[in-house]
XYZ file of C-alpha atoms in Angstrom:
773
model
C -35.755 17.442 11.366
C -32.606 16.860 13.370
C -32.882 17.169 17.115
C -31.109 20.103 18.708
C -28.926 17.829 20.836
C -27.468 16.240 17.696
C -26.300 19.512 16.128
C -22.554 19.259 15.725
C -20.163 21.996 16.822
C -16.865 20.139 17.316
C -15.472 18.405 14.223
C -12.143 16.859 13.264
C -10.968 16.464 9.663
C -8.461 13.700 8.887
C -6.461 13.716 5.662
C -3.698 15.454 3.743
C -3.502 19.198 4.336
C -1.879 22.315 2.911
C 0.927 23.227 2.424
C 1.325 19.628 1.215
C 0.846 19.761 -2.548
C -1.890 17.344 -3.551
C -5.564 17.464 -4.425
C -6.749 15.925 -1.141
C -4.751 18.507 0.839
C -6.401 21.349 -1.060
C -9.831 19.770 -0.666
C -9.439 19.220 3.092
C -8.333 22.830 3.481
C -11.383 24.028 1.557
C -13.706 21.875 3.677
C -12.175 23.320 6.835
C -12.669 26.850 5.492
C -16.304 26.276 4.564
C -17.156 24.649 7.920
C -15.584 27.420 9.971
C -17.027 30.336 8.018
C -18.078 33.523 9.715
C -20.855 33.065 12.261
C -20.940 29.254 12.237
C -19.461 28.765 15.698
C -17.891 25.453 14.629
C -14.639 24.245 16.195
C -12.888 22.250 13.471
C -9.466 20.770 14.098
C -7.340 18.972 11.499
C -5.375 15.725 11.820
C -2.844 15.851 8.989
C -1.168 12.855 7.315
C 2.538 13.296 6.536
C 4.246 11.566 3.618
C 7.720 12.638 4.741
C 9.604 12.522 8.015
C 10.062 16.271 8.386
C 6.347 16.960 7.979
C 5.134 20.372 6.815
C 4.809 23.894 8.194
C 1.119 23.522 8.953
C -1.250 26.323 9.978
C -2.599 26.411 13.567
C -5.762 24.405 12.829
C -3.592 21.273 12.501
C -3.592 19.775 16.001
C -2.013 16.359 15.384
C 0.150 14.729 12.695
C 0.065 11.116 11.505
C 3.171 9.542 9.972
C 1.786 7.827 6.880
C 3.795 4.607 7.231
C 3.723 4.279 11.048
C 0.656 2.310 12.153
C 1.210 3.302 15.773
C 0.772 6.974 14.937
C -2.744 6.190 13.649
C -3.631 4.690 17.025
C -2.130 7.661 18.847
C -4.217 9.997 16.685
C -7.356 8.041 17.628
C -6.458 8.299 21.312
C -5.901 12.045 20.917
C -9.356 12.509 19.396
C -11.048 10.223 21.919
C -10.066 12.627 24.684
C -10.489 15.874 22.728
C -14.255 16.359 23.128
C -14.690 15.971 19.356
C -18.224 15.027 18.304
C -17.710 13.811 14.706
C -14.670 12.865 12.613
C -14.721 13.457 8.853
C -12.201 11.188 7.141
C -10.987 12.265 3.709
C -10.409 8.852 2.176
C -8.230 7.875 -0.749
C -6.475 4.480 -0.740
C -3.091 5.931 -1.650
C -2.681 8.527 1.102
C -2.502 6.117 4.042
C 0.121 3.491 4.889
C -0.183 -0.266 4.489
C -1.574 -2.297 1.569
C -4.440 -0.283 0.041
C -4.066 2.260 2.853
C -5.078 -0.287 5.487
C -3.306 1.567 8.327
C -6.387 3.781 8.528
C -8.315 0.780 9.873
C -6.182 0.867 13.026
C -7.280 4.483 13.488
C -10.949 3.670 12.952
C -10.900 0.671 15.277
C -9.467 2.728 18.140
C -11.823 5.642 17.678
C -14.865 6.056 19.961
C -16.363 8.903 17.953
C -18.745 8.627 14.970
C -16.951 8.838 11.631
C -18.172 10.126 8.287
C -15.949 8.786 5.498
C -15.716 11.174 2.563
C -14.698 8.959 -0.373
C -12.584 10.445 -3.158
C -12.333 7.092 -4.948
C -14.895 4.314 -5.353
C -13.616 1.305 -7.285
C -15.770 -0.913 -9.449
C -13.182 -3.732 -9.445
C -11.179 -3.505 -6.203
C -8.286 -5.870 -5.609
C -8.288 -8.081 -2.531
C -6.647 -5.488 -0.259
C -8.915 -2.675 -1.424
C -12.029 -4.821 -0.979
C -10.869 -5.763 2.526
C -10.383 -2.126 3.487
C -13.806 -1.178 2.151
C -15.517 -4.040 4.023
C -13.932 -2.884 7.253
C -14.767 0.751 6.650
C -18.381 -0.224 6.052
C -18.360 -1.822 9.499
C -16.506 0.940 11.317
C -17.889 4.243 10.010
C -21.324 5.731 10.597
C -21.911 7.342 7.210
C -20.345 7.855 3.798
C -20.169 10.965 1.638
C -19.660 10.555 -2.109
C -19.687 13.215 -4.805
C -21.762 11.581 -7.538
C -24.888 9.476 -7.862
C -22.872 6.822 -9.648
C -20.614 6.498 -6.607
C -23.650 5.978 -4.366
C -24.967 3.290 -6.689
C -21.563 1.525 -6.696
C -21.307 1.581 -2.886
C -24.712 -0.056 -2.678
C -24.347 -2.486 -5.566
C -20.728 -3.585 -5.139
C -20.077 -3.145 -1.415
C -23.578 -3.772 -0.037
C -23.766 -0.490 1.893
C -27.251 0.681 2.872
C -28.124 3.707 0.703
C -29.607 5.357 3.808
C -26.034 5.642 5.132
C -24.792 7.451 2.017
C -24.981 11.191 1.371
C -24.287 12.627 -2.090
C -22.607 16.010 -1.814
C -21.022 17.470 -4.958
C -17.408 18.548 -5.038
C -17.245 22.079 -3.644
C -16.226 25.073 -5.754
C -15.393 28.727 -5.094
C -18.189 31.227 -5.645
C -17.127 33.289 -8.668
C -19.153 35.865 -10.568
C -20.239 35.063 -14.107
C -18.087 37.391 -16.205
C -16.696 37.561 -19.716
C -13.284 35.766 -19.937
C -11.844 38.931 -21.534
C -12.000 40.554 -18.086
C -9.103 38.339 -16.882
C -7.096 37.774 -20.058
C -4.902 40.851 -19.899
C -3.468 39.639 -16.575
C -1.810 36.769 -18.445
C -0.974 38.537 -21.679
C -3.563 36.587 -23.698
C -5.987 39.399 -24.471
C -7.626 38.922 -27.855
C -6.854 35.192 -27.857
C -9.038 32.115 -27.522
C -7.892 30.390 -24.342
C -8.044 26.627 -23.761
C -7.168 25.545 -20.204
C -6.182 22.409 -18.322
C -5.129 22.622 -14.685
C -4.129 20.281 -11.865
C -1.055 18.337 -10.797
C 0.583 16.936 -13.914
C 1.002 13.179 -14.423
C 0.951 10.781 -17.412
C -2.664 9.766 -16.786
C -3.878 13.277 -17.595
C -3.716 12.676 -21.370
C -2.350 16.136 -22.229
C -0.447 14.702 -25.186
C -3.733 13.966 -26.998
C -4.732 17.619 -26.802
C -1.315 18.744 -28.104
C -1.627 16.300 -31.012
C -4.997 17.876 -31.830
C -3.624 21.420 -31.930
C -2.201 21.463 -35.506
C -5.743 20.997 -36.848
C -7.248 23.391 -34.322
C -4.858 26.304 -34.934
C -5.467 26.095 -38.672
C -9.062 27.070 -37.939
C -8.493 29.064 -34.721
C -5.083 30.671 -35.279
C -5.220 32.838 -32.159
C -5.639 29.851 -29.828
C -3.418 29.421 -26.777
C -3.493 26.247 -24.686
C -2.520 26.822 -21.037
C -1.409 23.794 -18.995
C -1.442 24.969 -15.392
C 0.033 23.035 -12.478
C 3.191 21.525 -11.057
C 4.143 17.942 -11.798
C 2.830 15.653 -9.063
C 5.505 15.343 -6.324
C 5.404 11.535 -6.438
C 5.946 11.585 -10.206
C 8.880 13.963 -9.791
C 10.398 11.627 -7.187
C 10.073 8.588 -9.460
C 10.492 9.974 -12.969
C 11.628 13.570 -12.644
C 10.108 15.913 -15.244
C 10.153 13.303 -18.025
C 6.444 13.657 -18.798
C 6.425 17.468 -18.926
C 9.599 17.597 -21.034
C 8.089 15.051 -23.401
C 5.004 17.247 -23.820
C 7.176 20.273 -24.554
C 9.144 18.314 -27.178
C 5.902 17.071 -28.725
C 4.568 20.631 -29.055
C 7.817 21.733 -30.703
C 7.875 18.720 -33.070
C 4.291 19.464 -34.160
C 5.054 23.153 -34.670
C 2.516 24.340 -32.091
C 4.935 25.365 -29.343
C 3.899 29.020 -29.815
C 0.351 27.995 -28.950
C 1.158 26.085 -25.724
C 2.078 27.609 -22.357
C 3.156 25.534 -19.339
C 2.864 27.038 -15.854
C 4.924 24.625 -13.761
C 3.852 25.581 -10.263
C 1.275 24.967 -7.580
C -1.119 27.950 -7.526
C -3.200 29.291 -4.662
C -6.990 29.538 -4.948
C -7.056 33.268 -5.703
C -4.699 32.861 -8.664
C -6.435 29.691 -9.818
C -9.798 31.440 -10.054
C -8.201 34.106 -12.266
C -6.789 31.456 -14.619
C -10.216 29.801 -14.772
C -11.799 33.169 -15.372
C -9.553 33.782 -18.386
C -10.444 30.474 -20.068
C -12.963 30.228 -22.894
C -12.966 26.427 -22.874
C -11.750 23.964 -20.270
C -10.578 20.474 -21.280
C -9.951 17.295 -19.241
C -8.531 14.609 -21.555
C -8.029 12.070 -18.740
C -7.238 8.489 -19.719
C -8.817 6.514 -16.863
C -12.552 5.918 -17.313
C -12.913 4.800 -13.668
C -12.449 8.280 -12.175
C -15.405 8.842 -9.905
C -14.653 12.491 -9.156
C -12.499 15.319 -10.493
C -11.988 18.482 -8.509
C -10.614 20.362 -11.505
C -13.656 19.462 -13.598
C -15.955 20.614 -10.790
C -14.126 23.922 -10.434
C -14.171 24.726 -14.152
C -17.764 23.612 -14.706
C -19.176 25.308 -11.624
C -17.405 28.553 -12.462
C -19.224 28.673 -15.792
C -16.788 27.274 -18.335
C -17.622 25.375 -21.507
C -16.037 21.952 -20.969
C -14.676 19.304 -23.335
C -13.797 16.022 -21.653
C -13.180 12.347 -22.118
C -16.063 10.254 -20.723
C -14.681 9.211 -17.347
C -17.392 8.544 -14.781
C -17.607 11.995 -13.207
C -17.575 13.749 -16.568
C -20.299 11.475 -17.950
C -22.589 12.427 -15.075
C -21.772 16.132 -14.786
C -21.724 16.933 -18.515
C -24.853 14.966 -19.463
C -27.796 16.582 -21.280
C -25.654 18.995 -23.254
C -23.948 20.586 -20.249
C -20.580 19.843 -21.893
C -18.935 17.941 -24.733
C -17.647 14.365 -24.407
C -14.971 12.945 -26.719
C -13.600 9.383 -26.900
C -10.485 8.451 -24.926
C -7.149 8.913 -26.722
C -8.795 10.450 -29.798
C -6.971 13.600 -30.936
C -9.093 13.924 -34.081
C -12.290 14.035 -32.041
C -10.737 16.581 -29.677
C -9.775 18.784 -32.631
C -13.209 18.505 -34.219
C -15.107 19.436 -31.052
C -12.766 22.285 -30.089
C -13.055 23.856 -33.531
C -16.846 23.573 -33.421
C -17.072 25.057 -29.935
C -14.733 27.983 -30.557
C -16.566 28.852 -33.788
C -20.030 28.761 -32.197
C -20.219 31.628 -29.687
C -23.933 31.129 -29.061
C -23.577 27.436 -28.194
C -20.478 28.027 -26.098
C -22.046 30.821 -24.084
C -25.266 28.849 -23.568
C -23.180 25.942 -22.271
C -21.329 28.333 -19.928
C -24.545 29.758 -18.528
C -26.106 26.314 -17.978
C -22.984 25.160 -16.143
C -22.810 28.292 -14.017
C -26.439 28.041 -12.890
C -26.007 24.401 -11.904
C -22.765 25.327 -10.189
C -24.599 27.530 -7.667
C -25.565 24.274 -5.922
C -21.879 23.294 -5.730
C -20.436 26.358 -3.990
C -18.736 25.746 -0.668
C -21.202 27.992 1.141
C -24.095 25.925 -0.209
C -22.721 22.450 0.433
C -21.463 23.338 3.920
C -25.054 22.896 5.128
C -25.129 19.407 3.574
C -21.909 18.522 5.387
C -23.372 19.611 8.705
C -26.540 17.604 8.093
C -24.478 14.481 7.344
C -22.392 15.009 10.490
C -25.522 15.488 12.597
C -27.055 12.285 11.236
C -23.867 10.409 12.104
C -23.922 11.749 15.646
C -27.597 10.899 16.008
C -26.916 7.329 14.868
C -24.050 7.119 17.348
C -26.221 8.284 20.235
C -29.052 5.950 19.236
C -26.617 3.052 19.092
C -25.529 3.638 22.695
C -21.856 3.713 21.773
C -19.401 2.154 24.184
C -18.414 4.388 27.103
C -15.034 6.007 26.658
C -12.465 4.366 28.856
C -8.722 4.215 29.143
C -7.681 1.039 27.270
C -5.816 -1.585 29.232
C -2.892 -3.533 27.810
C -4.955 -6.633 27.053
C -7.260 -4.650 24.749
C -4.425 -3.100 22.755
C -2.573 -4.527 19.754
C 1.001 -5.599 20.280
C 3.477 -2.766 19.937
C 6.215 -3.494 17.413
C 9.689 -1.986 17.138
C 10.189 0.766 14.593
C 12.180 -0.715 11.680
C 15.773 0.514 11.422
C 17.875 -0.591 8.456
C 21.252 1.000 9.172
C 23.006 -2.318 9.794
C 21.623 -3.935 6.646
C 23.037 -1.049 4.638
C 26.343 -1.337 6.530
C 26.578 -4.988 5.481
C 25.722 -4.192 1.856
C 27.873 -2.948 -1.017
C 27.535 -2.802 -4.787
C 28.061 -6.582 -5.015
C 25.459 -7.647 -2.462
C 25.269 -8.304 1.264
C 28.158 -9.774 3.276
C 27.132 -12.945 5.066
C 28.950 -12.437 8.378
C 29.903 -9.650 10.769
C 32.442 -9.223 13.533
C 30.308 -7.482 16.101
C 28.746 -4.801 13.846
C 31.541 -4.703 11.240
C 31.180 -6.551 7.933
C 33.469 -9.595 7.895
C 35.131 -9.305 4.500
C 37.025 -12.578 4.949
C 33.808 -14.609 4.772
C 32.559 -12.899 1.615
C 29.019 -13.241 0.290
C 26.465 -16.003 -0.195
C 23.410 -16.495 -2.365
C 21.338 -17.562 0.667
C 21.625 -14.143 2.316
C 21.245 -12.145 -0.878
C 18.008 -14.038 -1.515
C 16.822 -13.173 2.008
C 17.805 -9.538 1.461
C 15.953 -9.326 -1.856
C 12.897 -10.833 -0.195
C 12.991 -8.234 2.576
C 13.257 -5.311 0.179
C 10.309 -6.638 -1.830
C 8.207 -6.688 1.360
C 9.429 -3.217 2.314
C 8.262 -1.975 -1.058
C 4.757 -3.147 -0.179
C 4.559 -1.051 2.972
C 6.216 1.985 1.404
C 9.399 1.626 3.480
C 11.777 1.111 0.569
C 14.063 4.139 0.762
C 16.279 5.135 -2.195
C 19.275 3.585 -0.386
C 17.442 0.322 0.142
C 16.222 0.310 -3.447
C 19.812 0.566 -4.683
C 20.713 -2.311 -2.379
C 17.704 -4.249 -3.681
C 19.100 -4.088 -7.209
C 22.521 -5.213 -5.973
C 20.935 -8.272 -4.288
C 19.052 -9.082 -7.494
C 22.216 -8.702 -9.578
C 24.041 -11.087 -7.222
C 21.365 -13.754 -7.692
C 21.427 -13.204 -11.427
C 25.198 -13.711 -11.486
C 24.920 -16.799 -9.270
C 22.768 -18.664 -11.788
C 24.519 -21.250 -13.975
C 22.459 -21.718 -17.172
C 24.123 -25.033 -18.050
C 22.952 -26.702 -14.827
C 19.921 -24.570 -13.997
C 21.324 -24.199 -10.463
C 22.723 -21.381 -8.342
C 26.207 -21.096 -6.902
C 26.217 -20.067 -3.255
C 29.538 -18.808 -1.827
C 31.580 -15.924 -3.215
C 34.839 -14.572 -1.799
C 35.494 -10.932 -0.996
C 37.404 -10.585 -4.279
C 34.291 -11.772 -6.153
C 35.416 -15.296 -7.028
C 32.897 -18.118 -6.849
C 34.059 -20.789 -4.436
C 31.968 -23.598 -5.924
C 30.264 -24.534 -9.151
C 26.998 -25.633 -7.560
C 25.496 -24.373 -4.337
C 23.415 -26.267 -1.802
C 19.914 -27.443 -2.572
C 18.560 -25.185 0.185
C 20.184 -22.104 -1.329
C 18.488 -22.986 -4.616
C 15.089 -23.305 -2.953
C 15.561 -20.109 -0.964
C 16.483 -18.217 -4.133
C 13.362 -19.495 -5.883
C 11.375 -18.226 -2.917
C 12.887 -14.731 -3.267
C 12.418 -14.709 -7.039
C 8.802 -15.825 -6.698
C 8.117 -13.039 -4.205
C 9.775 -10.502 -6.479
C 7.788 -11.677 -9.503
C 4.538 -11.785 -7.550
C 4.792 -8.580 -5.543
C 7.098 -5.891 -6.910
C 5.761 -2.821 -8.685
C 9.089 -2.388 -10.463
C 8.196 -3.676 -13.935
C 11.788 -4.274 -14.997
C 12.721 -6.113 -11.811
C 9.531 -8.139 -11.957
C 10.183 -9.208 -15.537
C 13.717 -10.292 -14.629
C 12.525 -12.270 -11.590
C 9.777 -13.977 -13.594
C 12.206 -15.084 -16.281
C 14.862 -16.355 -13.858
C 12.271 -18.115 -11.701
C 11.038 -20.048 -14.732
C 14.597 -21.029 -15.723
C 15.557 -22.181 -12.219
C 12.355 -23.997 -11.235
C 12.864 -27.287 -13.178
C 16.042 -28.150 -11.241
C 14.016 -28.569 -8.039
C 12.586 -31.824 -9.358
C 16.015 -33.449 -8.981
C 16.478 -32.410 -5.347
C 15.901 -34.633 -2.316
C 15.987 -32.164 0.609
C 12.570 -31.494 2.204
C 13.476 -27.914 3.155
C 14.386 -27.216 -0.459
C 10.937 -28.440 -1.413
C 9.361 -26.263 1.250
C 11.281 -23.130 0.245
C 10.374 -23.768 -3.389
C 6.702 -24.263 -2.554
C 6.597 -20.976 -0.692
C 8.244 -19.346 -3.720
C 5.700 -20.888 -6.088
C 2.836 -19.543 -4.005
C 4.431 -16.094 -4.054
C 4.849 -16.357 -7.826
C 1.167 -17.305 -8.129
C 0.138 -13.917 -6.766
C 0.486 -12.790 -10.383
C 0.964 -15.919 -12.476
C -1.398 -18.543 -11.090
C -2.079 -19.882 -14.576
C 1.519 -21.110 -15.052
C 1.039 -24.821 -15.771
C 4.677 -25.810 -15.214
C 4.764 -24.146 -11.811
C 1.421 -25.676 -10.888
C 2.639 -29.179 -11.739
C 5.775 -28.593 -9.677
C 3.639 -27.428 -6.761
C 1.668 -30.661 -6.867
C 4.830 -32.753 -7.097
C 6.536 -31.072 -4.143
C 3.374 -31.097 -2.039
C 2.978 -34.838 -2.552
C 6.654 -35.389 -1.713
C 6.280 -33.593 1.627
C 3.100 -35.533 2.398
C 4.925 -38.788 1.583
C 7.744 -37.792 3.967
C 5.223 -37.158 6.702
C 3.494 -40.517 6.176
C 6.858 -42.268 6.304
C 8.143 -40.750 9.556
C 5.119 -39.512 11.524
C 3.580 -41.236 14.537
C 1.139 -40.107 17.228
C 3.930 -38.898 19.491
C 6.173 -37.655 16.675
C 3.995 -36.055 13.961
C 6.912 -34.909 11.857
C 8.608 -35.249 8.458
C 11.965 -36.618 9.654
C 13.535 -38.449 12.563
C 15.044 -35.180 13.727
C 13.996 -31.608 14.406
C 16.865 -29.704 12.825
C 16.824 -26.180 11.362
C 14.163 -23.970 9.721
C 11.692 -26.518 11.057
C 8.506 -24.495 10.721
C 9.027 -24.096 6.964
C 7.836 -27.677 6.391
C 4.332 -27.236 7.862
C 4.261 -23.689 6.474
C 4.595 -25.010 2.921
C 1.865 -27.623 3.405
C -0.550 -25.102 4.937
C -0.062 -22.941 1.854
C -0.631 -25.882 -0.482
C -3.609 -27.140 1.467
C -5.200 -23.739 1.519
C -4.676 -22.696 -2.097
C -4.776 -26.096 -3.834
C -7.925 -27.169 -1.974
C -5.909 -30.101 -0.591
C -7.472 -31.026 2.785
C -4.801 -33.604 3.679
C -1.963 -31.147 3.108
C -3.715 -28.536 5.263
C -4.464 -31.026 8.019
C -0.860 -32.281 8.122
C 0.502 -28.753 8.060
C -1.663 -27.576 10.957
C -1.167 -30.729 13.034
C 2.618 -30.777 12.659
C 2.896 -27.048 13.326
C 0.796 -27.271 16.493
C 3.057 -30.057 17.738
C 6.174 -28.064 16.840
C 5.075 -24.913 18.703
C 4.394 -27.117 21.717
C 7.897 -28.569 21.532
C 9.257 -25.032 21.181
C 7.529 -23.794 24.344
C 9.673 -23.562 27.485
C 8.345 -24.509 30.898
C 7.951 -20.813 31.697
C 5.841 -20.329 28.562
C 8.218 -18.430 26.298
C 9.478 -19.472 22.870
C 12.493 -21.812 22.959
C 13.640 -22.928 19.486
C 15.514 -26.152 18.887
C 19.210 -25.543 19.581
C 21.738 -26.001 16.809
C 24.203 -27.853 19.085
C 22.800 -31.287 18.306
C 19.231 -30.399 17.318
C 16.546 -32.836 18.563
C 16.809 -36.428 17.288
C 13.804 -38.653 17.761
C 14.087 -40.461 21.058
C 17.206 -38.477 21.929
C 18.183 -35.419 23.937
C 16.865 -32.088 22.775
C 19.490 -29.340 22.350
C 18.436 -26.126 24.110
C 21.310 -24.033 22.697
C 22.567 -22.436 20.496
C 19.264 -20.872 19.528
C 19.145 -19.321 16.058
C 17.078 -16.348 14.813
C 15.980 -18.224 11.689
C 13.893 -20.540 13.912
C 11.921 -17.659 15.379
C 11.413 -16.180 11.929
C 10.245 -19.486 10.428
C 7.751 -19.953 13.274
C 6.374 -16.435 12.852
C 5.788 -17.073 9.134
C 4.116 -20.439 9.592
C 1.830 -19.264 12.377
C 0.682 -16.248 10.366
C -0.181 -18.557 7.483
C -2.031 -20.894 9.862
C -4.018 -17.929 11.145
C -4.919 -16.941 7.595
C -6.139 -20.481 6.923
C -8.192 -20.897 10.097
C -8.922 -17.543 11.747
C -7.897 -19.167 15.039
C -6.416 -16.504 17.360
C -4.124 -19.175 18.819
C -1.889 -18.869 15.786
C -1.392 -15.106 15.995
C -0.570 -15.467 19.690
C 2.055 -18.051 18.743
C 3.442 -15.781 16.004
C 3.860 -12.968 18.517
C 5.342 -15.327 21.107
C 7.984 -16.416 18.608
C 8.669 -12.824 17.597
C 9.016 -11.781 21.237
C 12.053 -14.088 21.429
C 13.914 -11.414 19.459
C 12.892 -8.776 22.010
C 14.065 -10.577 25.139
C 11.268 -13.006 25.983
C 13.734 -15.893 25.818
C 15.783 -18.154 28.078
C 18.230 -15.388 29.038
C 15.798 -12.486 29.093
C 18.108 -10.536 26.763
C 17.043 -8.757 23.593
C 18.559 -10.186 20.436
C 17.625 -7.052 18.507
C 19.865 -4.007 18.747
C 17.684 -0.915 18.222
C 20.734 1.340 17.913
C 21.988 -0.406 14.760
C 18.957 -2.311 13.502
C 21.041 -5.505 13.714
C 20.293 -8.818 15.401
C 22.678 -11.033 17.378
C 23.718 -14.260 15.706
C 22.547 -16.621 18.414
C 21.532 -17.251 22.004
C 24.104 -19.318 23.954
C 23.623 -20.937 27.335
C 25.205 -17.977 29.144
C 25.256 -15.073 26.711
C 24.219 -13.798 23.320
C 26.520 -13.894 20.308
C 27.374 -10.228 19.778
C 28.121 -10.659 16.076
C 25.308 -9.257 13.930
C 25.464 -11.218 10.691
C 23.209 -10.989 7.679
C 21.194 -14.179 8.300
C 20.244 -13.142 11.833
C 19.565 -9.489 11.045
C 17.473 -10.391 8.009
C 15.567 -13.012 10.031
C 14.525 -10.326 12.520
C 13.494 -7.803 9.876
C 11.628 -10.357 7.795
C 9.700 -11.514 10.867
C 8.892 -7.905 11.790
C 7.784 -7.046 8.279
C 5.584 -10.134 8.042
C 3.815 -9.281 11.287
C 3.322 -5.698 10.110
C 1.826 -6.917 6.838
C -0.335 -9.443 8.704
C -1.674 -6.706 10.985
C -2.686 -4.752 7.903
C -4.109 -7.751 6.095
C -5.973 -9.274 9.017
C -7.031 -6.023 10.731
C -10.599 -7.257 11.198
C -10.020 -10.875 12.119
C -10.752 -10.582 15.826
C -14.371 -10.226 14.730
C -14.396 -13.735 13.287
C -15.216 -16.716 15.477
C -12.254 -18.973 16.206
C -11.788 -21.596 13.532
C -13.541 -19.680 10.762
C -11.313 -19.531 7.663
C -10.388 -16.208 6.208
C -11.970 -15.465 2.848
C -9.145 -14.032 0.788
C -8.304 -13.643 -2.868
C -4.576 -14.267 -2.496
C -2.076 -15.858 -0.125
C -1.303 -14.189 3.154
C 1.579 -11.750 3.271
C 4.123 -14.003 4.911
C 7.559 -14.461 3.424
């Protein structure tokens, strides 16, 4: 029995919410309705997650809005709840509805919250990728309890994620409480009186498998000529944005080609609950032909089953559990013949169909919202009791030292200003593109790399995606098949100014291609990048520039995110790693642990490449050299006052000579950010993330002049820091250096959200390289 002082009256729900059109939004709305029913006395506020800048016209129960892609808004939401007198937070969790890799932005929210959290899981994965596993590990540490909707999900949480079963509550998917009536009662409302009605409902997407039902219909209507198949629901908004109505139109064409178009009705709209229950009421049989076996819950299946419908389904996880013991009919995936056979049998056997309906309806009484609301409250009360027993930390106003670093909001106006259908212009006069200087492969490679990283955090707008394809097309055109090398400089009138570009531009392009091949979700772009990477890689063997080797190594590691079994690339990685180690042995001494007799440009890329190789090739010497040389470099790049001071380009820093303090270039800050993030991933030593932020702060004014290099009004970055002023030109190299550094830190924050819990020096256990570019 729960103690009276743990009874919960003030609850906050976090998730998507109506009028946003998605299943989680509908579910969260239904949970709110069932918790605040008449006479409960529960105060339940909603924190809604927005997937678009303009938000939605929410009802009054929505008290705060989170911008899906803005990690700071998650922290602000946590602060809001911390001071709102809320007793328990119920998080509606699905990886895809939150920002960051695998929805990792939600971890920032959970870490800042001082209130017990019950995580209601809509997806439980049997084989999570590295990001998904990382998010689940952190959620297991940060939340008090979990709610899942099936016994199988509870078993998976325990078996796969090691979560104590005592912390897991199984509460079935809620359903409306409908009377058990003959379907004929509703059929005249839809003009299908006297017909046998087959129904599928929910947001339409290719994974629903509707085409397999349509292919079954010619056989079915021969036996059941008065059959009508109703497909109810709008196409999923994300599918519309990416593919338009291609899937729905294809289904309509398929029905016409098979001669069953008179037996199929599409209702292309999002319906409210009252109308949905009438559609369900009119159905004789409900069918879910889903294609993904690893679906742990289905709201549409729950609704139809609990409202007393005979159900035919493919054997995805939820259906297997709910329809066991004759409570429904299971058919193999992608098997139209089996669907036809079972539908014919079910429609012809009224006794069996009605017995199945009654059995489902009786079991469904335990799934009604009014029934499961008590289970929700019990779970919330247990979470609060655990929180009280654990003597949770006293709520206090956080001081600056306890807060994560605040990062600028990305703004890409200037990048788009510098870009056209050919690619990105390399120079600017103030903020105007400098046509006279034309384009270069170096900067188009950097720009492609940035857009690939933006795709990962969901920040790739349609305008940026068009630019992304222009950058890729530029690199494609720059490649010379006869030599296996890239040209670099192109004039404004699109004439190549050389037959063979620099070695560094070749290495940098391999880096961008490797990242594109290893990261992008655009199948066509990924296939192109993979092919061109393979064609351009062999030429690196004939280069002699250490930075070219380093850029290429970073590109190989990016490529290995997807293609780690590539033997040619693996051999090249070993060759280049050994070359860099040989350079270090040749030039390094105790007071000059470096790869050359000069600190020149893009210096941090050399240790960065060796840290990657050491970490992922299990090469202790490479890792040791990388970390040692990088630690020395960040010391050299530290001013007397403690801020970041890169090596100046007016003379660089020759061994035994005078170090140039100016002109300071943005690419040095970016390279240092990247290398330090990788060092942190390899060691878990907080020193490296502090150094990454110190280098990044150079862009924001923590530099020798105390002037910000970044222009927040344009999203551009000044070309250099002189002894008495900044260079007001905002060229592509500098602007891209800033945005790449910012994006890498954002990705690192997502990827390493939990790392302050590791002791210093403990390596990070990861399944793939860190998200540095």
